[in-house]
PDB file of C-alpha atoms in Angstrom:
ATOM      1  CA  UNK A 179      -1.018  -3.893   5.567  1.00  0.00           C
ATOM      2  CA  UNK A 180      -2.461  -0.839   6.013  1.00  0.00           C
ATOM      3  CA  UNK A 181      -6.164  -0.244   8.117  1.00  0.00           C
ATOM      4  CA  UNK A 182      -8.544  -0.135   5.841  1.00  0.00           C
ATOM      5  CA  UNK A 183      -7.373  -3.361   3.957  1.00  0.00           C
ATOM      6  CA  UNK A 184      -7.232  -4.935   7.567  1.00  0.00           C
ATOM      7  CA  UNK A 185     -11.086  -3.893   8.065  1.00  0.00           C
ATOM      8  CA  UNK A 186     -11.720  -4.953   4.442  1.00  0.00           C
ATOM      9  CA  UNK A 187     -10.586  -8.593   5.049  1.00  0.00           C
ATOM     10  CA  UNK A 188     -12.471  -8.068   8.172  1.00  0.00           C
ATOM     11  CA  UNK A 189     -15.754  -7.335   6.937  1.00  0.00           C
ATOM     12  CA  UNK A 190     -18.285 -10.246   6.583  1.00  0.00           C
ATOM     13  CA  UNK A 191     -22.261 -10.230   7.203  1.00  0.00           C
ATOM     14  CA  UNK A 192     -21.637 -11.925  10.953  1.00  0.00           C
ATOM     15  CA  UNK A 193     -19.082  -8.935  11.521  1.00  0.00           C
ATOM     16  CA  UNK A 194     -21.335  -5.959  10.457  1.00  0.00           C
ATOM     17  CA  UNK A 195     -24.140  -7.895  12.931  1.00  0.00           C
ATOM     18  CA  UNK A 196     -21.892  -8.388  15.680  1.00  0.00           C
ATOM     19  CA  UNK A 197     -19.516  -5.347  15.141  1.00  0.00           C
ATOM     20  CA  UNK A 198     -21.285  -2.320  13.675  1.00  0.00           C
ATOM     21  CA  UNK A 199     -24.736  -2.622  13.527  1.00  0.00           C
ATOM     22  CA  UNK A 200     -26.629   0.002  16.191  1.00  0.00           C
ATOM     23  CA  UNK A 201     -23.175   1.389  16.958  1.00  0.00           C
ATOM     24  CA  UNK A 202     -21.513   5.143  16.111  1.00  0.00           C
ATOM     25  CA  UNK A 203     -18.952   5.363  14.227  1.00  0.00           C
ATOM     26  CA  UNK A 204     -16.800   8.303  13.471  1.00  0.00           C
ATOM     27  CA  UNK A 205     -13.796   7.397  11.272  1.00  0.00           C
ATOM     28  CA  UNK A 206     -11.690   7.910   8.272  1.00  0.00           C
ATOM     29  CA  UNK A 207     -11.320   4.596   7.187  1.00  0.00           C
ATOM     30  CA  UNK A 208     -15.155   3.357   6.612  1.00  0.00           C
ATOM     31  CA  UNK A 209     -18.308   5.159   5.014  1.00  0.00           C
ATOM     32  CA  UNK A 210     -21.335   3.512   4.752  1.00  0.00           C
ATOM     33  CA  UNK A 211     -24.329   4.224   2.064  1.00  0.00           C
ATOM     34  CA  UNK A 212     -27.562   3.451   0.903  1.00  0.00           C
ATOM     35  CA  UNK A 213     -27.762   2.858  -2.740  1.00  0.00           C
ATOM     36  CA  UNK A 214     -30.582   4.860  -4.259  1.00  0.00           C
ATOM     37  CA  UNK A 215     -33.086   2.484  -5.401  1.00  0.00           C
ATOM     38  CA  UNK A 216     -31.900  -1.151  -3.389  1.00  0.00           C
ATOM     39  CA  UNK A 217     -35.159  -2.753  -5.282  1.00  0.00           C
ATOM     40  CA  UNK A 218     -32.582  -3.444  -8.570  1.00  0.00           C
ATOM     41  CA  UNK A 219     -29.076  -3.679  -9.055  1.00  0.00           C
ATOM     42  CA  UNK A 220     -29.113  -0.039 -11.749  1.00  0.00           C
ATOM     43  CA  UNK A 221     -26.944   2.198 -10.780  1.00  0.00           C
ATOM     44  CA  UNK A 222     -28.592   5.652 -10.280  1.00  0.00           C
ATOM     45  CA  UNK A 223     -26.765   9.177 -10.649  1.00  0.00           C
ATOM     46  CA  UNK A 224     -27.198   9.228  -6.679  1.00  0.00           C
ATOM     47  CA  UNK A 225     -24.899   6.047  -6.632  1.00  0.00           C
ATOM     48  CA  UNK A 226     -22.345   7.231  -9.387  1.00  0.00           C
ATOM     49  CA  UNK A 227     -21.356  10.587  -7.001  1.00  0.00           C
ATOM     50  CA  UNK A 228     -21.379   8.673  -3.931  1.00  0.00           C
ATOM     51  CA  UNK A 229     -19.097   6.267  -5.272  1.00  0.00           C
ATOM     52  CA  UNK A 230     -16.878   8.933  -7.282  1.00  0.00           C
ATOM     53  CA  UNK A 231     -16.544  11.193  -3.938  1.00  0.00           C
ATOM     54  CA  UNK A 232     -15.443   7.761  -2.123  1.00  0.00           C
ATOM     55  CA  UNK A 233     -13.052   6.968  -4.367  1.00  0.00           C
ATOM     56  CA  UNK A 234     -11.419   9.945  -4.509  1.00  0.00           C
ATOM     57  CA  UNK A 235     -11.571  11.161  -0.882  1.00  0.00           C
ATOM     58  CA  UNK A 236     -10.167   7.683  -0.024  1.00  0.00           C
ATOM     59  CA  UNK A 237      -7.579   7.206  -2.559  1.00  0.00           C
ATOM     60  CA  UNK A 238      -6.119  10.920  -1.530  1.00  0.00           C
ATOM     61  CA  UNK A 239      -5.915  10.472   1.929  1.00  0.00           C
ATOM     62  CA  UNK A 240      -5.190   7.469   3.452  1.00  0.00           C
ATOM     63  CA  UNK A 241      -7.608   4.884   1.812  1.00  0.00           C
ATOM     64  CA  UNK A 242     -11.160   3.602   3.079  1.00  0.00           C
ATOM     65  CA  UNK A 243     -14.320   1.041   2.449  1.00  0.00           C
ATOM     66  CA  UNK A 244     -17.208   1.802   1.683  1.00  0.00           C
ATOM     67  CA  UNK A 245     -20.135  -0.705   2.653  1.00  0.00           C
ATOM     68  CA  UNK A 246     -22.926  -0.175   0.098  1.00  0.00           C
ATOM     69  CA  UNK A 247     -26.516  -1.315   1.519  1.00  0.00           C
ATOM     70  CA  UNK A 248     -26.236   0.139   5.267  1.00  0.00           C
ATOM     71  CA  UNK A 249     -28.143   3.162   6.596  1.00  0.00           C
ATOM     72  CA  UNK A 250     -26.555   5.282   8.584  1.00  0.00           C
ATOM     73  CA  UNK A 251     -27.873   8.399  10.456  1.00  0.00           C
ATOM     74  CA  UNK A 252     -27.161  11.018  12.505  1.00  0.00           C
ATOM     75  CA  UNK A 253     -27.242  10.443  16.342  1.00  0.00           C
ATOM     76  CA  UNK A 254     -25.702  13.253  18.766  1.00  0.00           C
ATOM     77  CA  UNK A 255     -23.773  14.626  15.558  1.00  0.00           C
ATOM     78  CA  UNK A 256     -22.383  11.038  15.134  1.00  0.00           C
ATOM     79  CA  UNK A 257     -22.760   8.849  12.287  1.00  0.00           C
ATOM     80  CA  UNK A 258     -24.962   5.280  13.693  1.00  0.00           C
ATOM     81  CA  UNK A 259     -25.265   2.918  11.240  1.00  0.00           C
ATOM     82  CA  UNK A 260     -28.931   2.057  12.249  1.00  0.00           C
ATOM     83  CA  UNK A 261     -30.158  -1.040   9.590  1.00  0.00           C
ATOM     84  CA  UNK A 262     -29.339  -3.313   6.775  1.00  0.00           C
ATOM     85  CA  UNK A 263     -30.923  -2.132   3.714  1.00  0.00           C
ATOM     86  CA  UNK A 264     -29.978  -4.943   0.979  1.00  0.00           C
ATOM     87  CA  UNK A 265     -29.472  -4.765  -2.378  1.00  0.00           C
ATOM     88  CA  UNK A 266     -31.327  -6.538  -5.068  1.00  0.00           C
ATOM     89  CA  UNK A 267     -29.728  -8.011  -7.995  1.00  0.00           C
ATOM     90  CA  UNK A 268     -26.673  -7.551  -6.203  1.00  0.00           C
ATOM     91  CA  UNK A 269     -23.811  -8.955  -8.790  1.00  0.00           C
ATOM     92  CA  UNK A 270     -25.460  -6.661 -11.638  1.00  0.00           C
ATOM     93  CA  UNK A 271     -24.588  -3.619  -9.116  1.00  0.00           C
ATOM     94  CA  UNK A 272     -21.456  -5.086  -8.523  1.00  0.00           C
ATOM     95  CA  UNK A 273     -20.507  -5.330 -12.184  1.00  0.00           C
ATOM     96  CA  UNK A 274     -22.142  -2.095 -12.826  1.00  0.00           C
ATOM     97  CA  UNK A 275     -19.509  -0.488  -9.976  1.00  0.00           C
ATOM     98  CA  UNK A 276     -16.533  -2.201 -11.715  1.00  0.00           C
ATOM     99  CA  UNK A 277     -17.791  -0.826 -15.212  1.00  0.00           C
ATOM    100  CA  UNK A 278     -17.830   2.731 -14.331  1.00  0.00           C
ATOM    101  CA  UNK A 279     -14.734   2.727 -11.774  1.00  0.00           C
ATOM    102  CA  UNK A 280     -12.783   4.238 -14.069  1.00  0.00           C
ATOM    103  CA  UNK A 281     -14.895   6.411 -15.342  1.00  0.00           C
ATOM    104  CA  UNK A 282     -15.977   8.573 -12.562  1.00  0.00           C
ATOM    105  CA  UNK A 283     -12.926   9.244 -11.033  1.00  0.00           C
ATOM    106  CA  UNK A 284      -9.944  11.457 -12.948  1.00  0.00           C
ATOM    107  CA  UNK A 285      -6.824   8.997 -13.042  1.00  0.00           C
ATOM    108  CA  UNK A 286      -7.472   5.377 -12.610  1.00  0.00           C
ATOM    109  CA  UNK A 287      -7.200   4.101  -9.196  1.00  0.00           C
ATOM    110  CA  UNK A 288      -4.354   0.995  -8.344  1.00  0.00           C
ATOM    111  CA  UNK A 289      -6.390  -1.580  -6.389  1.00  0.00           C
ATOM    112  CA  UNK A 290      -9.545  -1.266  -5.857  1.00  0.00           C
ATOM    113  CA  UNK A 291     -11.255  -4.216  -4.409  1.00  0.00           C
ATOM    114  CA  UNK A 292     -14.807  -5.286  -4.003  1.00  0.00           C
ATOM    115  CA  UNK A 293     -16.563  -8.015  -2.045  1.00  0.00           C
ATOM    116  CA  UNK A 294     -20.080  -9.071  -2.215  1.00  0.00           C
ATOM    117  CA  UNK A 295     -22.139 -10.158   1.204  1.00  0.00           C
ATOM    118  CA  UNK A 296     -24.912 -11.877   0.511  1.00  0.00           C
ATOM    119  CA  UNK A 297     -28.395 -11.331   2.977  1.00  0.00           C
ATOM    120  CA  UNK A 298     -30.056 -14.161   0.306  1.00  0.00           C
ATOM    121  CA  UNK A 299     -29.849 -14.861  -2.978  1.00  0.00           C
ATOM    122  CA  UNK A 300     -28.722 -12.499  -5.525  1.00  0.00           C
ATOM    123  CA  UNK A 301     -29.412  -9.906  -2.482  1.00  0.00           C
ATOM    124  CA  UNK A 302     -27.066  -8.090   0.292  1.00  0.00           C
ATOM    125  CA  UNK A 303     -24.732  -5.890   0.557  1.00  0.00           C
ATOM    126  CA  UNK A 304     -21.413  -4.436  -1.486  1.00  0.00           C
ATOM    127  CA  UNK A 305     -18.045  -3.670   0.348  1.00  0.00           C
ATOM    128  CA  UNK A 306     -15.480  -1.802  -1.717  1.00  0.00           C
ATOM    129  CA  UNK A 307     -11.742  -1.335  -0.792  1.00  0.00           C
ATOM    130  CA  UNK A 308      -9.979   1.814  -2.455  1.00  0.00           C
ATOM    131  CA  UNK A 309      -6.255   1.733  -1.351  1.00  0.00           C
ATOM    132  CA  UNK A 310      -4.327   5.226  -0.705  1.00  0.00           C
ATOM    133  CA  UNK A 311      -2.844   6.141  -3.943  1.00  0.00           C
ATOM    134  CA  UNK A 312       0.319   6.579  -5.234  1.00  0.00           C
ATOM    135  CA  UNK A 313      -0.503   8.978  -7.579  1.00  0.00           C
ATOM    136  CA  UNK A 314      -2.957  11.618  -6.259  1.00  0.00           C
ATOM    137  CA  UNK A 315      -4.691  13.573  -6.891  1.00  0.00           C
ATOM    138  CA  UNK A 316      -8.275  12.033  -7.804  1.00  0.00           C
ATOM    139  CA  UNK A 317     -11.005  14.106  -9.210  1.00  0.00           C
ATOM    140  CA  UNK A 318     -14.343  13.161  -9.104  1.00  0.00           C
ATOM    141  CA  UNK A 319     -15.894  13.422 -12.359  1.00  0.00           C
ATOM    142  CA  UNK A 320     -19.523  14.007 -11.429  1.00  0.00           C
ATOM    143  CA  UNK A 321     -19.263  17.028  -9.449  1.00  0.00           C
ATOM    144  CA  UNK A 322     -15.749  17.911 -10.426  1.00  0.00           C
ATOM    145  CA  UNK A 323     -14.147  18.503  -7.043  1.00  0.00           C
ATOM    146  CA  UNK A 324     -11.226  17.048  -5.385  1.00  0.00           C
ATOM    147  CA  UNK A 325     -11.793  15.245  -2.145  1.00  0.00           C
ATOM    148  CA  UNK A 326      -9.850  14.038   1.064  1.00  0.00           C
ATOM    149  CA  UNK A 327     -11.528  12.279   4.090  1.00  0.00           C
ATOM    150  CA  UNK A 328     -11.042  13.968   7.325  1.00  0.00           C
ATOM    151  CA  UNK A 329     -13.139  14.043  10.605  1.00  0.00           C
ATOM    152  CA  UNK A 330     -15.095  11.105   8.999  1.00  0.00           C
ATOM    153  CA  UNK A 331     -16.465  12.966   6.014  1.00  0.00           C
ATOM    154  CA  UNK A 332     -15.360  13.831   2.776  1.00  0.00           C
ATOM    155  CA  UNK A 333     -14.480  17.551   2.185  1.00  0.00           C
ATOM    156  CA  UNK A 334     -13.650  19.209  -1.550  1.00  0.00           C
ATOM    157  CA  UNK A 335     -10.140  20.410  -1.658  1.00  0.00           C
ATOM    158  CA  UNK A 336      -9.171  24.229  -1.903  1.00  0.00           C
ATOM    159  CA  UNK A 337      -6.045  24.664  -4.134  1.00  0.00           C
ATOM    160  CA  UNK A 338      -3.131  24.550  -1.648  1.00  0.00           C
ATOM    161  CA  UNK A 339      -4.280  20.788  -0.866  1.00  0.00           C
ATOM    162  CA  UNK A 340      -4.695  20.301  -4.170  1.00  0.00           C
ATOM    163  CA  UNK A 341      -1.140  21.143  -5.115  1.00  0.00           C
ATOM    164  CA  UNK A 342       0.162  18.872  -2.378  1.00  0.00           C
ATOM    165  CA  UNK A 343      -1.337  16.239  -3.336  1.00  0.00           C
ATOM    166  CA  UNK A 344       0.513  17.425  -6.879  1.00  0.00           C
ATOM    167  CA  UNK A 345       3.735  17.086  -4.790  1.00  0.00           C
ATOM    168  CA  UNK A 346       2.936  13.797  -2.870  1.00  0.00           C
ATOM    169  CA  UNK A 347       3.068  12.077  -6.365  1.00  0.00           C
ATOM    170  CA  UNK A 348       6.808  12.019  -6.565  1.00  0.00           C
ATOM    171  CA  UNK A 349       7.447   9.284  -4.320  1.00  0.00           C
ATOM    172  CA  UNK A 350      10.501   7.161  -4.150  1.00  0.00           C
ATOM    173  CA  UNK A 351       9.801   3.158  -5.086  1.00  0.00           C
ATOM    174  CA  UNK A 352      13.343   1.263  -3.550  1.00  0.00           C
ATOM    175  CA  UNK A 353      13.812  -2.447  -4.268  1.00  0.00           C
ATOM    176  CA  UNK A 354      16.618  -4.892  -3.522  1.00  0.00           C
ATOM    177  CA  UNK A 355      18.561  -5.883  -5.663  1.00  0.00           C
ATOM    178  CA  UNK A 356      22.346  -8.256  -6.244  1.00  0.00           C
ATOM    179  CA  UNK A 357      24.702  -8.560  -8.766  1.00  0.00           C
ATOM    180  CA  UNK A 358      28.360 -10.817  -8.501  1.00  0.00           C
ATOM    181  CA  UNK A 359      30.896  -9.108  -9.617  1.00  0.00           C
ATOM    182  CA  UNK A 360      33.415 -12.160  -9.769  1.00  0.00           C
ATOM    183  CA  UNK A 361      36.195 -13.328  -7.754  1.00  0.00           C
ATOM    184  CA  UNK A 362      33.019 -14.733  -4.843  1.00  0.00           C
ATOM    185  CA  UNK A 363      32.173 -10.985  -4.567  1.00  0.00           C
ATOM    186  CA  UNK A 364      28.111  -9.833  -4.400  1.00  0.00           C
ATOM    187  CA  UNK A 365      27.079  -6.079  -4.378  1.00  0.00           C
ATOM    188  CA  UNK A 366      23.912  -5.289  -2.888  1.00  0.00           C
ATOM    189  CA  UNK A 367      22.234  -2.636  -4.409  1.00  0.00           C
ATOM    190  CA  UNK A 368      19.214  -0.088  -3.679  1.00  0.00           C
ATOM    191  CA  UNK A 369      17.424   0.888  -7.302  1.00  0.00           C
ATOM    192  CA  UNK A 370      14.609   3.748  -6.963  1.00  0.00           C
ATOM    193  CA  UNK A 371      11.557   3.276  -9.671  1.00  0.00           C
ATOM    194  CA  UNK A 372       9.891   5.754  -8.219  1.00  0.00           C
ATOM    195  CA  UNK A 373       9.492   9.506  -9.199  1.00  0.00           C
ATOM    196  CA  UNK A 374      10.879  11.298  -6.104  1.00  0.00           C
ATOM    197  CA  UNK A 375      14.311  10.753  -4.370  1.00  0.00           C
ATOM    198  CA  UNK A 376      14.795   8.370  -1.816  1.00  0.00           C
ATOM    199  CA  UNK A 377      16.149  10.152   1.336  1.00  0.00           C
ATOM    200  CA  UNK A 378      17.905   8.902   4.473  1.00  0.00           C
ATOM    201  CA  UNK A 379      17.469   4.833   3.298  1.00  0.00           C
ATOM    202  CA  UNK A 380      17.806   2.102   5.645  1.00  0.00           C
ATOM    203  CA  UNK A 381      18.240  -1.075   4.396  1.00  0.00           C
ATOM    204  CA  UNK A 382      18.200  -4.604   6.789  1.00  0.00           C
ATOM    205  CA  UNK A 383      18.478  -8.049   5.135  1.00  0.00           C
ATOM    206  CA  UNK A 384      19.631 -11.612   6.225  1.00  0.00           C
ATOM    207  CA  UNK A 385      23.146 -12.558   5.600  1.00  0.00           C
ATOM    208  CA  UNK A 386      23.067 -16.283   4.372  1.00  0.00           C
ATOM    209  CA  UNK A 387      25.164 -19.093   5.373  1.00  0.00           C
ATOM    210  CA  UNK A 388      28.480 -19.158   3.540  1.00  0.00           C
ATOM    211  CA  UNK A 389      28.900 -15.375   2.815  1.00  0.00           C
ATOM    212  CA  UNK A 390      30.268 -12.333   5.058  1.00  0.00           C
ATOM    213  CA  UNK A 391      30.541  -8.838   5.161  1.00  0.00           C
ATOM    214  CA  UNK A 392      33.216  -7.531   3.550  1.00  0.00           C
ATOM    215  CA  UNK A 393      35.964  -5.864   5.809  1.00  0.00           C
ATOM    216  CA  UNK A 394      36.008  -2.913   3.349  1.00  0.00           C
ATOM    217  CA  UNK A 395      33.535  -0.176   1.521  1.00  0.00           C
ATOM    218  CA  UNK A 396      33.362  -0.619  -2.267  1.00  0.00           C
ATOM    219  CA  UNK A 397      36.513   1.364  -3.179  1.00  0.00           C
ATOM    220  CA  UNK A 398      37.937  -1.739  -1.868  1.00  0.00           C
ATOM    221  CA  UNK A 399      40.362   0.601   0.444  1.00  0.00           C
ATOM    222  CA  UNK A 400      38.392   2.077   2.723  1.00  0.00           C
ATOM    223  CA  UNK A 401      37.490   0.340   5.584  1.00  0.00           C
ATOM    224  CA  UNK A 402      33.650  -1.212   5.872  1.00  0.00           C
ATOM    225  CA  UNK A 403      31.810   1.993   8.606  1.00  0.00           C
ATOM    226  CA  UNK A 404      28.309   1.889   5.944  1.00  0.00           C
ATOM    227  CA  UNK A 405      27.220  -1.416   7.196  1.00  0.00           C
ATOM    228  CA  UNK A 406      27.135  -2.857  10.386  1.00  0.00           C
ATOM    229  CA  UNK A 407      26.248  -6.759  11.302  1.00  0.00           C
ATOM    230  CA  UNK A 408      23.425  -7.637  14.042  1.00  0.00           C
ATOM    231  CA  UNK A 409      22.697 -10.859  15.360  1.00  0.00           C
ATOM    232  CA  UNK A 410      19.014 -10.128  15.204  1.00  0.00           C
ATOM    233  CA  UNK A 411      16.356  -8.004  13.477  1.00  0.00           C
ATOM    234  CA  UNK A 412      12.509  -8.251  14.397  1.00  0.00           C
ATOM    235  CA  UNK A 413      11.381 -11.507  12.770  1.00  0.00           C
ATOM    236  CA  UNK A 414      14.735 -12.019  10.695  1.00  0.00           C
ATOM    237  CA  UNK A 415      16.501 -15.333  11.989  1.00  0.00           C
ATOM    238  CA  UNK A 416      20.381 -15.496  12.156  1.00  0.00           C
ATOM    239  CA  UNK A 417      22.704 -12.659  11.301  1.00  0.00           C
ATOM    240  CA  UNK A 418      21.929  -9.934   9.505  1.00  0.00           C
ATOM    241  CA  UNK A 419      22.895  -6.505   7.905  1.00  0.00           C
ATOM    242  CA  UNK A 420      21.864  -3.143   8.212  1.00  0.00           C
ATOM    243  CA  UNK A 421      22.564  -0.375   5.719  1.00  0.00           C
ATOM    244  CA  UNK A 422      23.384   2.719   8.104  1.00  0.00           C
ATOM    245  CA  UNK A 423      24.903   5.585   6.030  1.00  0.00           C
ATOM    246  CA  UNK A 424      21.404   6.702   4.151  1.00  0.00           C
ATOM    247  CA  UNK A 425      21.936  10.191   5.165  1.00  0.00           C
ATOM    248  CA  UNK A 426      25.100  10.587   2.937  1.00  0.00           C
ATOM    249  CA  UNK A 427      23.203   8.507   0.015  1.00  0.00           C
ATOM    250  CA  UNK A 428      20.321   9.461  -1.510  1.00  0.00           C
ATOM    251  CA  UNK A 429      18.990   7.461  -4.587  1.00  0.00           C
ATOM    252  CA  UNK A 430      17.384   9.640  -7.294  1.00  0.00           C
ATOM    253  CA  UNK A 431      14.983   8.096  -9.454  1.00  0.00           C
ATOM    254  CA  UNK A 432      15.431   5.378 -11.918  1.00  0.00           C
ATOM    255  CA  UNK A 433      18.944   4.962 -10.015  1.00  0.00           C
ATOM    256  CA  UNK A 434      20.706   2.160  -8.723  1.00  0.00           C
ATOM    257  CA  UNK A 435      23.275   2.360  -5.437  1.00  0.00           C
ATOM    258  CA  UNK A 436      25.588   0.210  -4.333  1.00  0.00           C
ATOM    259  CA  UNK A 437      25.531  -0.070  -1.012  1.00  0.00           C
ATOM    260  CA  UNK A 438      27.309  -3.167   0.470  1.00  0.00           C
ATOM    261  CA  UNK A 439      29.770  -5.969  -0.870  1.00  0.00           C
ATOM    262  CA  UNK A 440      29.517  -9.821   0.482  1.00  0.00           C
ATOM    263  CA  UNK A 441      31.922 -12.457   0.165  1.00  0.00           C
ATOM    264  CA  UNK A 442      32.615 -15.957   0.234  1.00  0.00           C
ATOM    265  CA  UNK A 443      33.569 -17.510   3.507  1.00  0.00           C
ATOM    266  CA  UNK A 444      34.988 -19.848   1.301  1.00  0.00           C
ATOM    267  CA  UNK A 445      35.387 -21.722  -1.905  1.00  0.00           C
ATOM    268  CA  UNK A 446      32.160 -23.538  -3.804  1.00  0.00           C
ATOM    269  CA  UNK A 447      32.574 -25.627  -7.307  1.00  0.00           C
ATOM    270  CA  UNK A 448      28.515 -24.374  -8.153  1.00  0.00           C
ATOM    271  CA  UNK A 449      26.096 -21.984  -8.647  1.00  0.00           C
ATOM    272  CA  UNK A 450      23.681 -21.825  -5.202  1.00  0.00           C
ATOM    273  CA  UNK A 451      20.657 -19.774  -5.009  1.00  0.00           C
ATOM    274  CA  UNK A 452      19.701 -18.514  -1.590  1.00  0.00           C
ATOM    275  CA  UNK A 453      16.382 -16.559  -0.248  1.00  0.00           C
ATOM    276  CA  UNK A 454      17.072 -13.355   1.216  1.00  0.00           C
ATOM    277  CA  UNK A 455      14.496 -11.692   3.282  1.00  0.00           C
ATOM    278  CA  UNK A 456      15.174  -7.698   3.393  1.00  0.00           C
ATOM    279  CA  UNK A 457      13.200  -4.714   4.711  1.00  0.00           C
ATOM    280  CA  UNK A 458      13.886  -1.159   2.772  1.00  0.00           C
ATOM    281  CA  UNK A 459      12.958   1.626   4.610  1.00  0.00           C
ATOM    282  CA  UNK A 460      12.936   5.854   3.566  1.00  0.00           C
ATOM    283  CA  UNK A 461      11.551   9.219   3.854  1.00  0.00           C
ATOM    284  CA  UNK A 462       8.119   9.807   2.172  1.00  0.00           C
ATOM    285  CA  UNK A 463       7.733   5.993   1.151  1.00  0.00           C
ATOM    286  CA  UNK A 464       5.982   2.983   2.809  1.00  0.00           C
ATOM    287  CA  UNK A 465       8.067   0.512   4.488  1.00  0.00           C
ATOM    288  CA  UNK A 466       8.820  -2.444   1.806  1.00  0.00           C
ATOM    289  CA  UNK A 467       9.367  -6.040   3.084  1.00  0.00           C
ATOM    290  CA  UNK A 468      10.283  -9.323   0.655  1.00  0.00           C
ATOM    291  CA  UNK A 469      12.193 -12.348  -0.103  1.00  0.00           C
ATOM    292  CA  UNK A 470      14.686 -11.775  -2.491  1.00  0.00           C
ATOM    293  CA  UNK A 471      16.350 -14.990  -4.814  1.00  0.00           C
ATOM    294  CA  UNK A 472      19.880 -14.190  -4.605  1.00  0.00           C
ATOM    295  CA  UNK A 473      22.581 -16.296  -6.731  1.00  0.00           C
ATOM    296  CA  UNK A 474      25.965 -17.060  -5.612  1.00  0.00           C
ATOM    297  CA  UNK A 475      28.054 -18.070  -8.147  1.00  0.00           C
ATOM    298  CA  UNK A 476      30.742 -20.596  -7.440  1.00  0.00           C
ATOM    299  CA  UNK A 477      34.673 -20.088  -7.353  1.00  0.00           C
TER     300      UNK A 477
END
């Protein structure tokens, strides 16, 4: 979970009393604002570029929240957020946000989340969570620029940013994934649904009771040097195996790799279904963590 969905679930009316009220705060993971006119829930053209520049600055860096209804000034060149300025009519603003999400900001945005915090009834204040995207860059439509969030502000983008960001969008997207192939044989496989190649992979995922590692590579010849077998890995319980030859395998988009072959330890009259737990890392993606339902056919 990345920090600004931590602070996010964080974030409640006790925590912003106890945690951030009279305080400085310099980061690039929060922003807090005052919405225009806090005596209705209308959303003024001051609050539509606030919340386009958020939502792009966040989503093309690393992502943030934004906490509408706080004021925050300038003490010693540091942001302080100083008092709670609620909002009236605070699900109409709320709404009104969600309406025009997509609207403000070029390329819709994966994820958003918002969450209200109410000072009294139909009053308060209006955290929003925009996640780092996956396919930058964002625009703001108001004003036109690109933004990223550095040094705890939002900055416009000049164009060699602007064509990273370009780049950044071909990311690799690896999943786990099994097939038998007869004769009490599994393959494990890495597929790529990404749009970037998956370099250097490393793949670790519990071995369940009843199967090994096969002695040999996939060629069935060769003997087995790609995997190796641990007795433990972080919170995985039991044996387990680890996918070690990613620098000789890349997986291009859309692919799918076999990596691995399992076995029977012995012989079983039916089908079983066991869950796998697994953890896929690469270069240029985010670590990826499940519990995959593998079947093991009987023979």
């Amino acid at each position: 979970m990345d920090s600004a969905k931590i602070l996010f679930d964080k974030i409640t009316l006790d925590y912003i009393k106890a945690e951030m009220l009279g305080k400085q705060f310099e980061n690039n993971i929060l922003e807090c604002k005052q919405k225009d006119s806090p005596e209705n829930g209308n959303i003024e053209m001051g609050d539509k570029a606030k919340f386009a520049k958020c939502l792009s600055g966040f989503a093309n860096t690393g992502g943030g929240v934004v906490v509408f209804g706080l004021d925050a000034r300038k003490q010693d060149g540091i942001d302080e957020i100083t008092a709670i300025a609620p909002i009236s009519e605070l699900k109409k603003f709320e709404s009104d946000l969600r309406e025009i999400e997509s609207r403000v900001v070029e390329r819709n945005i994966q994820g958003v989340e918002y969450k209200r915090l109410e000072t009294e009834s139909e009053k308060g204040l209006l955290a929003v969570y925009i996640p780092q995207s996956l396919t930058p860059p964002h625009r703001s439509l108001v004003d036109r620029h690109f933004y990223i969030r550095a040094g705890g502000t939002f900055q416009p983008l000049d164009l060699p940013l602007i064509e990273d960001l370009f780049h950044r969008r071909r990311r690799p997207a690896l999943s786990f994934l099994t097939r038998n192939v007869g004769d009490g044989r599994i393959w494990i496989y890495l597929k790529n649904t990404g749009e970037g190649t998956a370099r250097n992979p490393y793949l670790v995922f519990e071995l369940p009771g009843g199967l090994e590692l096969s002695n040999f590579e996939l060629d069935g010849n060769t003997k087995q040097t790609s995997c190796v077998l641990m007795t433990s890995f972080k919170e995985f319980r039991g044996y387990c195996v680890a996918f070690k030859a990613g620098f000789s395998t890349p997986v291009h988009p859309q692919a799918e790799v076999p990596i691995a072959e399992l076995r029977l330890a012995g012989h079983i009259s039916n089908d079983q279904t066991c869950m796998v737990k697994y953890q896929i890392y690469a270069d240029d993606m985010e670590p990826v963590e499940g519990e995959f339902s593998m079947l093991v056919k009987g023979w």
